[in-house]
Amino acid sequence: MAKKSLDLVAFRPMEIMDLPQIELVEKSSFPTPWPRKAFYNELMFNQFAYYTVATYDEKVIGYCGFWLILDEAHITNIAIHPDYRGRGIGEATLSYVMDLARKLGAEKMTLEVRVSNEVAKRMYEKLGFVRSGIRKGYYTDNKEDAIIMWVTLNEREQKDHHSGN
């Protein structure tokens, strides 16, 4: 498969019609994928939820979601289809979502990442996230620990290297 050009990737809000493609990305990305109904409930009933899709040639190739509560955004999940990984699409997607959260009033953003997920940890650190703790046995499939990470979205505070706690 030819390398996909990052400038052909577009971002937009997730819609109900995207859910079949989201389900494919989810199942190819996680050992315990969210069911389609969970995404449906997020889109239809969760007033705090914001989900963005990354598209290439109008095909959904990834997504990222967060909950915005007061001034904190919590990444619920992020995934890029395996066929499109290694091209900077995850980083571009998260950067887009960080900007969206900032525009919506978030001052900080947090997420959890598997201790074993070196690629994701490097990406998060590249975007300014710092480690702030561990959630023991967080992942239900194998009881793996999660690293809690935070980033300050307010550019003035970010220069002070504030950890978000």
Tab-separated table of C-alpha atoms in Angstrom:
chain	number	residue	atom	x	y	z
A	1	MET	CA	0.000	0.000	0.000
A	2	ALA	CA	1.385	3.397	-0.943
A	3	LYS	CA	2.247	5.792	1.845
A	4	LYS	CA	-0.733	8.038	2.530
A	5	SER	CA	-0.078	11.770	2.457
A	6	LEU	CA	-0.873	13.459	5.757
A	7	ASP	CA	-2.185	16.545	3.943
A	8	LEU	CA	-5.030	14.433	2.530
A	9	VAL	CA	-6.280	13.545	6.023
A	10	ALA	CA	-9.286	15.588	7.154
A	11	PHE	CA	-10.966	15.926	10.547
A	12	ARG	CA	-14.638	16.355	11.394
A	13	PRO	CA	-17.073	15.541	14.191
A	14	MET	CA	-18.028	11.873	14.466
A	15	GLU	CA	-21.554	11.072	13.285
A	16	ILE	CA	-23.845	8.076	13.803
A	17	MET	CA	-23.273	7.035	10.169
A	18	ASP	CA	-19.549	6.609	10.987
A	19	LEU	CA	-20.136	3.879	13.561
A	20	PRO	CA	-19.662	0.840	11.261
A	21	GLN	CA	-16.237	2.182	10.229
A	22	ILE	CA	-15.416	3.176	13.823
A	23	GLU	CA	-16.212	-0.380	14.890
A	24	LEU	CA	-13.670	-1.713	12.351
A	25	VAL	CA	-10.963	0.659	13.617
A	26	GLU	CA	-11.803	-0.216	17.220
A	27	LYS	CA	-11.734	-3.999	16.681
A	28	SER	CA	-8.425	-3.805	14.813
A	29	SER	CA	-6.869	-1.639	17.528
A	30	PHE	CA	-7.840	-2.984	20.948
A	31	PRO	CA	-8.050	-6.371	22.701
A	32	THR	CA	-11.224	-5.161	24.465
A	33	PRO	CA	-12.894	-2.865	21.915
A	34	TRP	CA	-15.796	-0.622	22.754
A	35	PRO	CA	-19.016	-1.953	21.216
A	36	ARG	CA	-20.819	0.161	18.622
A	37	LYS	CA	-23.568	0.880	21.180
A	38	ALA	CA	-21.041	2.569	23.495
A	39	PHE	CA	-20.114	5.043	20.753
A	40	TYR	CA	-23.799	5.517	19.936
A	41	ASN	CA	-24.520	6.348	23.576
A	42	GLU	CA	-21.575	8.760	23.704
A	43	LEU	CA	-22.796	10.623	20.616
A	44	MET	CA	-26.486	10.660	21.503
A	45	PHE	CA	-26.628	10.960	25.280
A	46	ASN	CA	-23.347	12.223	26.754
A	47	GLN	CA	-23.418	16.017	26.862
A	48	PHE	CA	-19.740	16.071	27.899
A	49	ALA	CA	-18.501	13.955	24.951
A	50	TYR	CA	-16.721	15.217	21.837
A	51	TYR	CA	-15.599	12.750	19.173
A	52	THR	CA	-13.579	13.530	16.056
A	53	VAL	CA	-12.903	11.281	13.075
A	54	ALA	CA	-9.844	11.325	10.853
A	55	THR	CA	-10.743	10.608	7.241
A	56	TYR	CA	-8.712	9.788	4.164
A	57	ASP	CA	-10.547	9.940	0.843
A	58	GLU	CA	-13.799	10.138	2.864
A	59	LYS	CA	-13.025	6.835	4.620
A	60	VAL	CA	-12.823	6.891	8.431
A	61	ILE	CA	-9.284	5.796	9.308
A	62	GLY	CA	-9.177	6.877	12.938
A	63	TYR	CA	-10.844	8.782	15.718
A	64	CYS	CA	-10.306	10.428	19.072
A	65	GLY	CA	-12.813	11.239	21.786
A	66	PHE	CA	-12.789	13.212	24.990
A	67	TRP	CA	-15.070	14.304	27.782
A	68	LEU	CA	-14.995	17.968	28.713
A	69	ILE	CA	-15.883	18.573	32.352
A	70	LEU	CA	-15.351	22.120	33.590
A	71	ASP	CA	-11.829	23.020	32.424
A	72	GLU	CA	-10.509	19.456	32.038
A	73	ALA	CA	-10.614	17.271	28.940
A	74	HIS	CA	-10.220	13.522	29.455
A	75	ILE	CA	-9.292	11.482	26.382
A	76	THR	CA	-11.597	8.458	26.350
A	77	ASN	CA	-9.981	6.739	23.386
A	78	ILE	CA	-7.876	7.296	20.310
A	79	ALA	CA	-7.169	4.843	17.517
A	80	ILE	CA	-5.862	4.790	13.970
A	81	HIS	CA	-6.551	1.840	11.662
A	82	PRO	CA	-3.420	-0.367	11.446
A	83	ASP	CA	-3.156	0.224	7.674
A	84	TYR	CA	-2.598	3.945	8.330
A	85	ARG	CA	-0.274	3.878	11.334
A	86	GLY	CA	3.285	5.166	11.332
A	87	ARG	CA	2.459	8.194	9.199
A	88	GLY	CA	1.840	10.840	11.862
A	89	ILE	CA	-1.952	10.532	11.655
A	90	GLY	CA	-2.340	9.718	15.353
A	91	GLU	CA	-0.270	12.755	16.293
A	92	ALA	CA	-2.204	14.982	13.867
A	93	THR	CA	-5.516	13.661	15.214
A	94	LEU	CA	-4.565	14.264	18.837
A	95	SER	CA	-3.177	17.731	18.007
A	96	TYR	CA	-6.483	18.593	16.326
A	97	VAL	CA	-8.429	17.358	19.359
A	98	MET	CA	-6.153	19.269	21.758
A	99	ASP	CA	-6.860	22.467	19.803
A	100	LEU	CA	-10.595	21.710	19.836
A	101	ALA	CA	-10.571	21.144	23.601
A	102	ARG	CA	-8.648	24.391	24.111
A	103	LYS	CA	-11.209	26.300	21.996
A	104	LEU	CA	-14.008	24.769	24.078
A	105	GLY	CA	-12.421	26.075	27.290
A	106	ALA	CA	-10.261	23.192	28.487
A	107	GLU	CA	-7.108	24.224	30.301
A	108	LYS	CA	-5.776	20.700	30.904
A	109	MET	CA	-6.070	17.318	29.230
A	110	THR	CA	-5.508	13.862	30.670
A	111	LEU	CA	-5.405	10.295	29.421
A	112	GLU	CA	-4.390	6.796	30.414
A	113	VAL	CA	-1.999	4.670	28.372
A	114	ARG	CA	-0.869	1.076	28.768
A	115	VAL	CA	2.539	0.757	30.402
A	116	SER	CA	3.555	-1.446	27.430
A	117	ASN	CA	2.426	0.974	24.686
A	118	GLU	CA	5.776	2.591	23.867
A	119	VAL	CA	4.649	4.124	20.567
A	120	ALA	CA	1.699	5.915	22.168
A	121	LYS	CA	3.755	7.071	25.167
A	122	ARG	CA	6.351	8.643	22.849
A	123	MET	CA	3.626	10.409	20.863
A	124	TYR	CA	1.971	11.767	24.006
A	125	GLU	CA	5.287	13.000	25.382
A	126	LYS	CA	6.096	14.640	22.035
A	127	LEU	CA	2.828	16.577	22.347
A	128	GLY	CA	3.706	17.739	25.865
A	129	PHE	CA	1.986	15.156	28.058
A	130	VAL	CA	3.830	14.292	31.264
A	131	ARG	CA	3.450	11.236	33.488
A	132	SER	CA	1.685	11.912	36.755
A	133	GLY	CA	0.769	8.524	38.184
A	134	ILE	CA	-0.218	4.894	37.720
A	135	ARG	CA	-3.609	3.181	37.761
A	136	LYS	CA	-2.876	-0.368	38.936
A	137	GLY	CA	-4.614	-3.147	37.001
A	138	TYR	CA	-6.555	-0.605	34.907
A	139	TYR	CA	-6.983	-2.690	31.755
A	140	THR	CA	-9.528	-5.477	32.110
A	141	ASP	CA	-8.119	-7.850	29.468
A	142	ASN	CA	-4.801	-8.489	31.245
A	143	LYS	CA	-4.853	-6.284	34.380
A	144	GLU	CA	-2.039	-4.162	32.912
A	145	ASP	CA	-1.290	-0.901	34.675
A	146	ALA	CA	-2.058	2.432	33.037
A	147	ILE	CA	0.157	5.490	33.144
A	148	ILE	CA	-1.814	8.657	33.842
A	149	MET	CA	-0.583	11.571	31.742
A	150	TRP	CA	-1.497	15.278	31.718
A	151	VAL	CA	-0.820	18.242	29.487
A	152	THR	CA	-1.592	21.896	30.086
A	153	LEU	CA	-3.457	23.347	27.118
A	154	ASN	CA	-3.078	26.966	28.215
A	155	GLU	CA	0.089	28.025	26.376
A	156	ARG	CA	1.215	30.433	29.104
A	157	GLU	CA	1.102	27.729	31.799
A	158	GLN	CA	2.617	25.144	29.462
A	159	LYS	CA	5.818	27.186	29.358
A	160	ASP	CA	6.072	26.732	33.122
A	161	HIS	CA	6.004	22.920	32.593
A	162	HIS	CA	2.962	22.577	34.828
A	163	SER	CA	2.128	18.864	35.205
A	164	GLY	CA	-1.640	19.323	35.401
A	165	ASN	CA	-1.933	18.303	39.033
